[in-house]
Short mmCIF file of C-alpha atoms in Angstrom, two decimals:
data_model
loop_
_atom_site.label_atom_id
_atom_site.label_comp_id
_atom_site.label_asym_id
_atom_site.label_seq_id
_atom_site.Cartn_x
_atom_site.Cartn_y
_atom_site.Cartn_z
CA MET A 1 35.43 -14.24 -13.90
CA ALA A 2 37.51 -16.49 -11.26
CA GLY A 3 40.94 -15.58 -10.17
CA PRO A 4 43.84 -18.48 -9.45
CA GLY A 5 42.56 -21.47 -7.44
CA ASP A 6 38.01 -21.00 -8.06
CA GLU A 7 38.53 -23.07 -11.13
CA ASP A 8 36.84 -26.11 -9.59
CA ARG A 9 34.62 -24.11 -7.13
CA PRO A 10 30.58 -24.62 -7.45
CA THR A 11 28.58 -21.87 -8.91
CA ALA A 12 26.07 -20.73 -6.27
CA PRO A 13 22.38 -20.44 -6.76
CA GLU A 14 21.34 -18.03 -8.57
CA ILE A 15 17.80 -16.31 -7.08
CA GLU A 16 15.41 -15.17 -10.54
CA TYR A 17 14.07 -11.27 -9.90
CA SER A 18 12.01 -10.51 -13.00
CA ASP A 19 12.95 -7.15 -14.93
CA PRO A 20 11.66 -3.93 -12.84
CA VAL A 21 10.06 -1.04 -13.30
CA ASP A 22 12.02 2.09 -13.70
CA PRO A 23 10.47 4.79 -13.76
CA TRP A 24 12.78 7.29 -12.65
CA ALA A 25 15.15 6.30 -15.52
CA THR A 26 13.65 9.55 -18.43
CA ALA A 27 14.29 11.46 -15.30
CA GLU A 28 18.22 10.56 -14.05
CA ALA A 29 18.72 10.08 -18.12
CA ALA A 30 18.34 13.93 -18.04
CA ALA A 31 20.16 14.56 -14.65
CA ILE A 32 23.16 13.17 -16.04
CA ALA A 33 23.11 15.16 -19.09
CA ALA A 34 22.18 17.83 -17.24
CA GLY A 35 25.42 17.20 -15.22
CA GLY A 36 23.85 16.48 -12.34
CA GLN A 37 25.91 13.98 -9.96
CA PRO A 38 22.70 6.64 4.23
CA GLY A 39 8.34 -6.05 17.44
CA GLY A 40 8.26 -9.05 15.76
CA TYR A 41 6.03 -9.81 12.75
CA THR A 42 4.42 -13.30 11.97
CA PRO A 43 2.78 -13.96 9.24
CA HIS A 44 0.42 -16.20 8.09
CA PRO A 45 0.72 -19.64 9.87
CA TYR A 46 1.18 -23.42 8.24
CA PRO A 47 0.82 -26.25 10.25
CA GLY A 48 3.70 -27.78 11.91
CA GLY A 49 4.78 -24.07 13.57
CA THR A 50 6.29 -22.29 10.47
CA TRP A 51 5.40 -19.76 7.85
CA THR A 52 5.24 -19.13 4.09
CA ILE A 53 4.02 -15.91 2.54
CA PRO A 54 0.83 -16.65 -0.06
CA GLY A 55 2.42 -17.19 -3.78
CA ALA A 56 6.09 -16.66 -3.01
CA VAL A 57 8.44 -18.04 -5.35
CA GLU A 58 11.70 -20.37 -3.79
CA ALA A 59 14.68 -19.26 -5.69
CA THR A 60 16.09 -22.88 -7.90
CA ALA A 61 19.41 -23.35 -8.66
CA GLU A 62 18.46 -23.37 -12.66
CA GLU A 63 17.81 -19.63 -12.77
CA GLU A 64 19.36 -16.39 -14.24
CA PRO A 65 18.50 -13.69 -12.73
CA PRO A 66 18.09 -10.97 -15.56
CA TRP A 67 18.96 -7.96 -13.44
CA LYS A 68 18.31 -4.04 -14.96
CA ARG A 69 21.17 -2.41 -14.57
CA ARG A 70 21.62 1.36 -15.11
CA ARG A 71 25.76 0.75 -15.85
CA THR A 72 27.52 -2.43 -17.18
CA TRP A 73 29.85 -3.07 -14.84
CA LEU A 74 33.16 -5.00 -15.13
CA TRP A 75 33.44 -6.97 -11.38
CA ALA A 76 36.47 -7.32 -9.21
CA ALA A 77 37.75 -11.11 -9.60
CA GLY A 78 41.18 -12.65 -10.09
CA ALA A 79 43.27 -12.58 -6.93
CA THR A 80 41.43 -12.91 -3.92
CA VAL A 81 41.46 -9.59 -1.49
CA VAL A 82 44.04 -10.44 1.49
CA VAL A 83 44.24 -7.74 4.21
CA ALA A 84 48.49 -9.35 4.73
CA THR A 85 51.75 -9.05 4.04
CA ALA A 86 51.83 -11.38 1.12
CA VAL A 87 48.97 -11.95 -1.83
CA THR A 88 49.46 -13.39 -4.64
CA ALA A 89 49.73 -11.66 -8.04
CA ALA A 90 46.87 -12.26 -10.79
CA ALA A 91 45.12 -10.02 -12.96
CA VAL A 92 42.24 -7.58 -11.31
CA ILE A 93 39.37 -6.66 -13.62
CA LEU A 94 38.42 -3.58 -11.05
CA TRP A 95 34.86 -1.62 -11.85
CA PRO A 96 34.47 1.24 -14.32
CA GLY A 97 36.84 4.45 -12.88
CA VAL A 98 38.26 2.44 -9.94
CA SER A 99 42.39 1.87 -10.56
CA PRO A 100 44.95 0.20 -8.03
CA ILE A 101 46.46 3.51 -5.54
CA ASP A 102 49.56 4.08 -6.07
CA PHE A 103 50.21 4.19 -1.87
CA VAL A 104 52.93 6.60 -0.28
CA PRO A 105 53.59 6.81 3.03
CA LEU A 106 51.65 9.99 4.52
CA ALA A 107 53.24 13.43 4.64
CA GLU A 108 53.66 15.64 6.42
CA PRO A 109 50.20 17.21 7.76
CA ARG A 110 47.98 20.17 6.78
CA ARG A 111 47.21 21.87 10.03
CA VAL A 112 44.44 23.89 10.46
CA THR A 113 43.94 25.83 13.29
CA PRO A 114 40.81 27.29 14.48
CA SER A 115 39.77 30.12 16.23
CA VAL A 116 38.75 28.68 19.05
CA PRO A 117 40.92 25.63 20.09
CA VAL A 118 39.38 21.55 19.83
CA THR A 119 37.96 20.40 22.93
CA SER A 120 36.64 16.83 24.05
CA ALA A 121 33.14 18.04 24.09
CA PHE A 122 32.40 17.25 20.49
CA ALA A 123 34.69 17.00 17.51
CA ASP A 124 34.16 15.82 13.87
CA THR A 125 35.02 16.10 9.75
CA GLU A 126 33.89 14.84 6.74
CA VAL A 127 35.73 14.94 3.48
CA LEU A 128 34.03 15.80 -0.21
CA GLY A 129 36.09 16.16 -3.01
CA ASP A 130 38.68 18.58 -2.25
CA ARG A 131 37.24 20.05 0.45
CA ALA A 132 37.32 19.74 4.59
CA TYR A 133 34.30 20.24 7.24
CA LEU A 134 36.04 20.48 10.44
CA ALA A 135 33.94 21.15 13.91
CA SER A 136 34.21 21.14 17.73
CA ALA A 137 31.88 22.59 20.29
CA ASP A 138 33.85 24.70 22.77
CA ASP A 139 32.54 24.20 26.31
CA ASN A 140 29.78 26.11 26.59
CA GLY A 141 28.01 23.72 23.56
CA THR A 142 28.86 26.94 20.76
CA LEU A 143 29.57 24.61 17.48
CA ARG A 144 32.08 26.22 14.95
CA VAL A 145 32.93 24.74 11.55
CA VAL A 146 35.98 25.29 9.70
CA ALA A 147 35.62 24.81 5.96
CA ALA A 148 39.21 24.37 4.60
CA ASP A 149 41.29 23.01 1.48
CA THR A 150 42.57 19.79 1.11
CA THR A 151 45.58 20.87 -1.01
CA ASP A 152 46.81 22.84 1.44
CA GLY A 153 45.17 22.68 4.05
CA SER A 154 44.03 26.70 4.22
CA THR A 155 41.42 27.70 5.91
CA LEU A 156 37.85 28.51 2.97
CA TRP A 157 35.24 29.58 6.06
CA GLU A 158 35.01 29.33 9.68
CA SER A 159 31.17 29.93 10.56
CA ASP A 160 29.60 29.60 14.30
CA GLY A 161 26.29 29.90 12.34
CA ALA A 162 25.00 26.24 14.20
CA GLY A 163 24.58 27.98 17.33
CA GLN A 164 24.84 26.47 20.75
CA ALA A 165 23.07 22.98 22.47
CA THR A 166 23.57 21.38 24.99
CA THR A 167 25.27 18.47 22.98
CA TRP A 168 26.04 17.96 19.82
CA LYS A 169 26.02 14.64 17.94
CA SER A 170 27.33 14.51 13.99
CA MET A 171 27.62 16.09 10.99
CA LEU A 172 27.15 15.64 7.02
CA ALA A 173 28.91 16.75 4.80
CA LEU A 174 26.41 17.00 1.57
CA PRO A 175 27.51 18.86 -1.91
CA ASP A 176 25.62 22.49 -0.92
CA VAL A 177 24.74 21.82 2.19
CA VAL A 178 26.40 21.01 6.06
CA LEU A 179 23.95 19.25 7.65
CA LEU A 180 25.12 18.96 11.98
CA HIS A 181 22.67 17.05 14.36
CA SER A 182 23.01 18.56 18.05
CA GLY A 183 21.96 16.02 21.09
CA PRO A 184 18.81 15.97 23.04
CA ASP A 185 18.16 18.51 25.13
CA SER A 186 16.31 16.96 28.63
CA ALA A 187 14.87 19.98 29.56
CA THR A 188 12.52 19.68 25.66
CA SER A 189 13.11 16.49 25.18
CA THR A 190 14.06 17.99 21.53
CA SER A 191 17.26 17.65 19.09
CA ARG A 192 18.35 20.23 16.69
CA VAL A 193 19.04 19.92 12.62
CA VAL A 194 21.16 23.50 11.52
CA ALA A 195 22.28 23.37 7.55
CA LEU A 196 24.74 25.24 6.78
CA ASN A 197 25.54 26.80 3.54
CA ALA A 198 28.54 24.83 1.79
CA GLU A 199 29.64 27.47 -0.21
CA ASP A 200 30.06 30.74 2.91
CA GLY A 201 29.09 28.81 6.35
CA LYS A 202 25.81 30.60 6.76
CA ARG A 203 22.75 29.10 8.16
CA LEU A 204 20.59 28.27 6.21
CA TRP A 205 17.86 27.08 8.23
CA ASP A 206 17.61 25.63 11.72
CA LYS A 207 15.11 22.72 12.87
CA ARG A 208 14.39 21.57 16.35
CA ILE A 209 12.93 18.08 15.60
CA GLY A 210 11.63 15.07 18.89
CA SER A 211 14.46 13.61 20.68
CA TYR A 212 12.75 10.04 18.44
CA ASP A 213 12.61 12.42 14.96
CA GLU A 214 14.65 10.53 12.19
CA VAL A 215 16.08 12.75 8.94
CA ARG A 216 17.34 11.17 5.72
CA PRO A 217 18.47 13.94 3.59
CA GLY A 218 18.36 12.92 0.13
CA ALA A 219 19.67 15.22 -3.30
CA LYS A 220 16.78 18.41 -3.09
CA THR A 221 14.78 17.13 0.27
CA VAL A 222 15.50 16.01 3.57
CA LEU A 223 13.13 13.04 5.00
CA TRP A 224 11.61 14.22 8.49
CA THR A 225 9.68 11.42 10.93
CA ASP A 226 7.92 13.89 13.15
CA ARG A 227 6.75 11.53 15.33
CA GLU A 228 4.94 14.44 17.62
CA THR A 229 2.20 15.30 14.84
CA LYS A 230 2.55 12.26 13.58
CA ARG A 231 3.59 13.33 9.74
CA LEU A 232 5.49 12.85 7.34
CA VAL A 233 7.63 15.67 6.12
CA GLY A 234 9.28 16.94 3.08
CA ILE A 235 11.73 19.72 3.65
CA GLY A 236 13.40 21.29 0.93
CA LEU A 237 17.46 21.00 1.23
CA SER A 238 18.38 24.53 1.07
CA ASP A 239 15.43 26.57 2.25
CA GLY A 240 14.17 24.54 5.05
CA ALA A 241 10.59 24.64 3.43
CA GLU A 242 8.13 21.84 3.68
CA LYS A 243 7.72 20.08 0.36
CA TRP A 244 4.65 18.47 1.30
CA THR A 245 3.62 16.02 4.35
CA GLN A 246 2.30 12.88 4.32
CA ALA A 247 -0.23 11.21 7.62
CA ASP A 248 2.55 9.35 9.35
CA PRO A 249 -0.58 8.51 12.82
CA ASP A 250 1.48 4.83 14.06
CA SER A 251 5.39 5.45 13.72
CA SER A 252 6.23 4.29 10.76
CA ALA A 253 9.55 2.32 9.75
CA ILE A 254 11.54 4.39 6.95
CA HIS A 255 14.01 2.93 4.03
CA LEU A 256 15.74 4.82 1.99
CA SER A 257 16.72 3.18 -1.63
CA THR A 258 21.02 2.86 -1.99
CA THR A 259 22.46 1.07 -5.57
CA ILE A 260 25.49 -0.23 -6.30
CA GLU A 261 27.45 3.11 -7.13
CA ASP A 262 26.83 3.97 -3.21
CA LEU A 263 29.40 1.22 -2.77
CA ALA A 264 31.76 2.61 -4.65
CA GLY A 265 33.18 5.23 -2.36
CA PRO A 266 34.54 6.07 0.92
CA ALA A 267 32.72 4.50 3.91
CA GLY A 268 33.14 4.55 7.44
CA THR A 269 34.32 2.10 9.77
CA ALA A 270 30.13 0.83 10.11
CA GLY A 271 29.55 0.91 6.56
CA ARG A 272 27.74 4.71 5.63
CA SER A 273 28.93 6.13 2.67
CA PHE A 274 30.64 9.85 2.79
CA SER A 275 29.57 10.30 -0.44
CA PRO A 276 26.25 9.42 -1.49
CA ASP A 277 25.22 9.71 -5.27
CA PHE A 278 21.30 10.64 -3.36
CA THR A 279 20.36 11.66 -7.10
CA ASP A 280 19.85 7.78 -8.27
CA ASP A 281 17.37 6.32 -7.39
CA GLU A 282 15.54 8.60 -5.26
CA ARG A 283 12.85 5.90 -3.25
CA PHE A 284 12.21 5.39 0.05
CA VAL A 285 9.87 2.13 1.36
CA GLN A 286 7.88 3.22 4.05
CA ILE A 287 6.32 0.48 6.33
CA ASP A 288 4.28 1.60 9.05
CA GLY A 289 2.18 0.06 11.76
CA ASP A 290 0.06 -2.79 9.77
CA GLN A 291 2.37 -4.25 8.55
CA THR A 292 1.92 -2.22 4.96
CA ALA A 293 4.66 -1.15 2.45
CA THR A 294 4.17 1.92 0.56
CA VAL A 295 7.39 2.13 -2.18
CA ARG A 296 7.40 6.87 -2.20
CA ASP A 297 9.43 9.58 -3.94
CA LEU A 298 11.30 11.65 -1.98
CA ASN A 299 10.83 14.99 -3.56
CA THR A 300 6.56 14.64 -3.86
CA GLY A 301 6.34 11.40 -1.05
CA LYS A 302 3.58 10.66 -3.30
CA ALA A 303 3.28 6.76 -3.54
CA VAL A 304 5.05 5.26 -6.47
CA GLY A 305 3.05 1.88 -7.50
CA ASP A 306 0.72 0.41 -5.21
CA PRO A 307 0.66 -0.09 -1.43
CA LEU A 308 1.24 -3.84 -0.59
CA PRO A 309 -0.20 -4.75 2.77
CA SER A 310 1.49 -8.43 5.68
CA VAL A 311 5.46 -7.38 4.10
CA ALA A 312 6.75 -6.36 7.15
CA SER A 313 6.71 -4.48 10.78
CA THR A 314 8.20 -1.46 11.45
CA SER A 315 10.88 -3.47 13.63
CA ASP A 316 12.06 -6.17 11.22
CA GLU A 317 15.19 -6.15 9.07
CA ILE A 318 14.89 -4.10 5.98
CA VAL A 319 17.60 -3.11 3.19
CA VAL A 320 15.86 -1.28 -0.10
CA HIS A 321 18.36 -1.74 -2.49
CA ASN A 322 18.88 -1.81 -6.12
CA GLY A 323 15.33 -1.52 -7.13
CA ARG A 324 14.26 -4.73 -4.73
CA LEU A 325 12.84 -4.45 -0.65
CA TYR A 326 14.25 -7.30 1.42
CA VAL A 327 12.71 -7.87 4.37
CA ARG A 328 13.71 -10.14 7.10
CA GLY A 329 10.74 -11.71 9.40
CA SER A 330 11.13 -12.17 13.25
CA ALA A 331 9.09 -15.80 12.85
CA ALA A 332 10.51 -19.13 12.63
CA PRO A 333 12.44 -20.09 10.68
CA GLN A 334 13.09 -16.64 9.66
CA ARG A 335 13.50 -15.65 6.29
CA ILE A 336 15.12 -13.21 3.78
CA LEU A 337 12.33 -12.26 0.97
CA SER A 338 12.93 -9.87 -1.79
CA TYR A 339 10.73 -7.57 -3.88
CA ASP A 340 11.03 -5.90 -6.60
CA LEU A 341 10.65 -2.30 -5.89
CA GLY A 342 8.65 -1.28 -9.39
CA ARG A 343 6.11 -3.66 -8.93
CA LEU A 344 5.62 -4.50 -5.35
CA THR A 345 2.40 -6.06 -4.98
CA GLU A 346 4.15 -9.53 -7.20
CA ASN A 347 4.96 -12.31 -5.49
CA PRO A 348 8.28 -12.17 -3.69
CA VAL A 349 10.97 -14.21 -3.91
CA ILE A 350 12.32 -16.05 -0.84
CA VAL A 351 16.12 -15.76 -1.08
CA HIS A 352 17.10 -17.66 2.58
CA THR A 353 15.58 -19.84 4.94
CA ALA A 354 17.57 -20.29 8.00
CA PRO A 355 17.81 -23.87 9.62
CA PRO A 356 16.04 -23.85 12.68
CA ASN A 357 17.31 -22.56 15.92
CA SER A 358 19.81 -20.28 13.48
CA SER A 359 19.27 -16.88 12.97
CA LEU A 360 19.63 -14.12 9.92
CA SER A 361 21.19 -10.31 10.80
CA LYS A 362 23.21 -7.28 9.48
CA LEU A 363 21.53 -8.01 5.96
CA THR A 364 24.26 -5.76 3.91
CA PRO A 365 24.06 -5.31 0.09
CA CYS A 366 27.31 -6.48 -1.52
CA GLY A 367 26.94 -5.55 -5.62
CA GLU A 368 24.71 -6.39 -6.79
CA ARG A 369 23.63 -9.04 -4.09
CA LEU A 370 22.61 -9.38 -0.55
CA CYS A 371 24.56 -10.27 2.31
CA PHE A 372 24.31 -11.23 5.68
CA VAL A 373 25.08 -13.13 8.51
CA GLN A 374 23.05 -16.53 9.84
CA THR A 375 23.88 -17.15 13.73
CA GLU A 376 23.55 -20.84 14.46
CA SER A 377 21.45 -21.41 17.54
CA TYR A 378 22.01 -17.84 18.66
CA ASP A 379 25.73 -18.84 18.80
CA ARG A 380 27.48 -15.93 17.74
CA THR A 381 31.23 -17.47 17.59
CA LYS A 382 29.00 -20.08 14.76
CA ASP A 383 28.89 -16.62 12.27
CA ARG A 384 28.90 -17.21 8.52
CA VAL A 385 28.37 -15.13 6.31
CA PHE A 386 26.29 -15.57 2.84
CA ALA A 387 26.17 -13.61 -0.10
CA LEU A 388 23.74 -14.52 -2.50
CA GLY A 389 22.28 -13.75 -5.79
CA ARG A 390 24.38 -12.88 -8.90
CA ASN A 391 27.77 -14.82 -8.75
CA GLY A 392 26.65 -15.17 -5.33
CA TRP A 393 29.28 -17.24 -3.01
CA PRO A 394 28.75 -21.51 -3.62
CA GLU A 395 29.02 -21.08 0.57
CA PRO A 396 29.18 -19.55 3.14
CA VAL A 397 32.03 -18.20 5.19
CA ASP A 398 32.56 -18.31 8.57
CA VAL A 399 33.69 -15.67 10.47
CA PRO A 400 32.95 -15.50 13.89
CA GLU A 401 31.01 -12.30 16.32
CA VAL A 402 30.48 -10.33 12.99
CA GLU A 403 29.86 -6.47 13.98
CA ASP A 404 28.99 -5.22 10.55
CA LEU A 405 29.14 -5.73 6.91
CA VAL A 406 31.30 -3.46 4.72
CA PRO A 407 30.93 -3.96 0.79
CA VAL A 408 34.04 -2.72 -0.99
CA GLY A 409 33.86 -4.19 -4.51
CA ASP A 410 32.10 -6.94 -5.22
CA ALA A 411 34.19 -8.00 -1.73
CA VAL A 412 33.16 -7.59 1.86
CA LEU A 413 34.78 -6.65 4.91
CA ALA A 414 33.24 -8.76 7.94
CA VAL A 415 34.32 -5.96 11.35
CA GLY A 416 34.04 -7.34 14.51
CA ASP A 417 34.72 -6.16 17.93
CA GLU A 418 38.58 -5.86 17.43
CA THR A 419 39.40 -7.05 14.04
CA THR A 420 38.30 -7.15 10.39
CA THR A 421 38.29 -10.38 8.08
CA LEU A 422 37.96 -9.31 3.88
CA ILE A 423 36.16 -11.46 1.83
CA GLY A 424 36.86 -11.67 -1.76
CA ALA A 425 34.57 -11.67 -4.54
CA SER A 426 34.31 -15.43 -5.16
CA GLY A 427 33.99 -15.78 -1.48
CA ARG A 428 37.68 -16.71 -0.51
CA LYS A 429 37.55 -15.90 3.38
CA GLY A 430 41.21 -13.59 3.93
CA ARG A 431 43.89 -13.44 6.41
CA THR A 432 41.77 -11.99 10.05
CA GLU A 433 43.56 -8.71 10.93
CA GLN A 434 43.90 -6.50 14.07
CA GLY A 435 42.19 -3.36 14.10
CA VAL A 436 39.55 -1.75 10.93
CA THR A 437 39.55 -2.06 8.35
CA VAL A 438 37.41 0.47 5.80
CA ARG A 439 36.47 1.32 2.35
CA LEU A 440 38.02 3.73 -0.14
CA ASP A 441 36.63 3.16 -3.33
CA ALA A 442 35.68 -0.38 -5.11
CA GLY A 443 39.21 -1.15 -4.67
CA ASN A 444 40.77 -0.07 -2.53
CA MET A 445 41.01 -0.01 1.38
CA LEU A 446 42.73 1.07 4.74
CA ARG A 447 43.59 -0.16 7.82
CA PHE A 448 44.10 0.80 11.28
CA SER A 449 45.69 -0.48 14.09
CA ASP A 450 43.40 -0.37 16.12
CA GLY A 451 39.39 0.77 16.73
CA LEU A 452 38.56 4.24 16.88
CA THR A 453 38.10 6.71 19.48
CA THR A 454 37.41 9.99 20.24
CA SER A 455 40.76 9.54 22.85
CA VAL A 456 44.05 11.56 21.32
CA THR A 457 46.34 9.06 20.80
CA ASP A 458 47.93 7.87 17.87
CA ARG A 459 47.22 5.54 15.04
CA ALA A 460 49.15 3.45 12.19
CA VAL A 461 47.90 3.33 8.88
CA TRP A 462 47.38 1.16 6.24
CA GLY A 463 46.71 1.01 2.29
CA ILE A 464 45.40 -1.94 0.70
CA PRO A 465 45.16 -1.74 -3.29
CA LEU A 466 42.93 -4.15 -4.09
CA GLY A 467 44.83 -8.22 -5.22
CA GLU A 468 47.96 -6.31 -3.67
CA SER A 469 50.14 -6.31 -0.86
CA ALA A 470 49.30 -3.37 2.13
CA VAL A 471 51.35 -0.47 2.28
CA PRO A 472 52.39 0.31 5.14
CA LEU A 473 51.58 4.20 5.45
CA GLY A 474 53.12 5.57 8.55
CA GLN A 475 51.24 6.81 11.68
CA LEU A 476 48.56 9.04 12.73
CA ALA A 477 50.06 11.01 15.21
CA ASP A 478 48.11 12.25 18.18
CA VAL A 479 44.35 12.81 17.11
CA ARG A 480 40.99 11.60 17.75
CA SER A 481 40.36 8.90 15.59
CA ALA A 482 36.83 8.96 15.91
CA SER A 483 36.31 11.83 13.92
CA CYS A 484 38.14 11.44 11.25
CA SER A 485 37.81 11.06 7.65
CA TRP A 486 39.20 10.19 4.15
CA ASN A 487 38.40 10.17 1.02
CA THR A 488 41.26 8.48 -1.96
CA SER A 489 44.10 11.05 -1.19
CA VAL A 490 43.35 12.50 1.63
CA ILE A 491 42.72 11.72 6.07
CA THR A 492 41.41 14.19 7.90
CA CYS A 493 41.65 14.40 11.69
CA ALA A 494 40.39 16.41 15.20
CA ALA A 495 43.73 16.41 16.83
CA GLU A 496 44.73 17.85 20.29
CA LYS A 497 43.58 21.66 20.61
CA ASP A 498 43.67 21.64 15.92
CA TYR A 499 42.87 19.73 12.75
CA VAL A 500 44.79 17.74 10.52
CA ILE A 501 44.84 16.47 6.52
CA TYR A 502 47.47 13.59 5.96
CA ARG A 503 47.76 13.12 2.21
CA PHE A 504 49.01 9.34 1.62
CA THR A 505 48.56 10.05 -2.40
CA ASP A 506 50.77 12.02 -4.33
#
């Protein structure tokens, strides 16, 4: 659906994809019925110094992509979303279950006082549903986590079960478990991952991992890349037990799958989803040292379909989204290729080829489309944002020095060092605003007056419903804004000595 002024805009070329096989469709349906719910690769060269993939198919303007979707979606359209003081009024069709938030000025915050005051050593918060998880380390490195009710600020439990570490790095709240990750211990070159029970704060398990290991959570399984013993390991989320292992002799790169639904909830400044639904696609792609891609089931570690050689190197930029594997190769001219996860060995589609002396980066799923940045002559002041796929933009949008792309429904935020530019669903560029804009859901955003920092400062905040004017909400007073997290009704932050929960809806 076009918005005002879009009637004469040309239609973007669409990419043809074969209808993907979804071996999880039955399992997903059962889960829903049961109430279930972030080195250069040189392919074969051809004369002239550029490269191609044998059998790859170029996308054409006439092709209509029959993408298979788990749900029917109504796409955000109408007025271009502009982060501004005035926006042209127009009818807006929102994603299912999404409506403009009725923002109100920030209420007096609920304060949550931990038994030990918050320090500058480490402070973090997570909001999940009507619960906030609040963490801080004391001067000795002992981490204390508080669970609080966001409706009244009452403390549900407080735990020091994570114990002590030289430094702490991050916290991640899941429906049943709170995961805590320490920083590296210089004496042992290891760090720790600790799981607390979300119901009572008791420690479920504690695993020491290498400084270069990665941990990727799913609905029931945590994927651990064990570099020391050269394994991929599936760890039970509830008990820490090893469920499966796969040999990994050459330090594979791991990419978990995401879906459209994962882009519809609150997200951080760099786009990390605060509440992804890990149950909707529990596949991941392993890229090993000989450039082979293998699709695996996160819960069993077993390969799903045949592996495909000569796909990508471990350092290539890759996105796995909505049943597709997108690969940006490193050889010149840079190209983005797309593979069907269910039919990995079939010929890929060439999504985009960069002009000579241009680079491609920031591959980001945005709705059913793929967004990315093309930089001409490696001059970042000439960055251009593309959106390709169904209802892709007819032309790229010029946004200089893009640091991150964050999808907001069918729109996308182009985040710079000190500014954010919102590009509407049709590819129209909104005003560039100072500060940081983040996603609340597929149709609403928050804007902070400045970058987020660990220092204790004030931050003015605006609420931005899709297609409407920004609503001044007031100030977050004396907060460590880098610790803040949010959902569609509250913002919670670490303050100087305690925690605060601000509400911006009635």
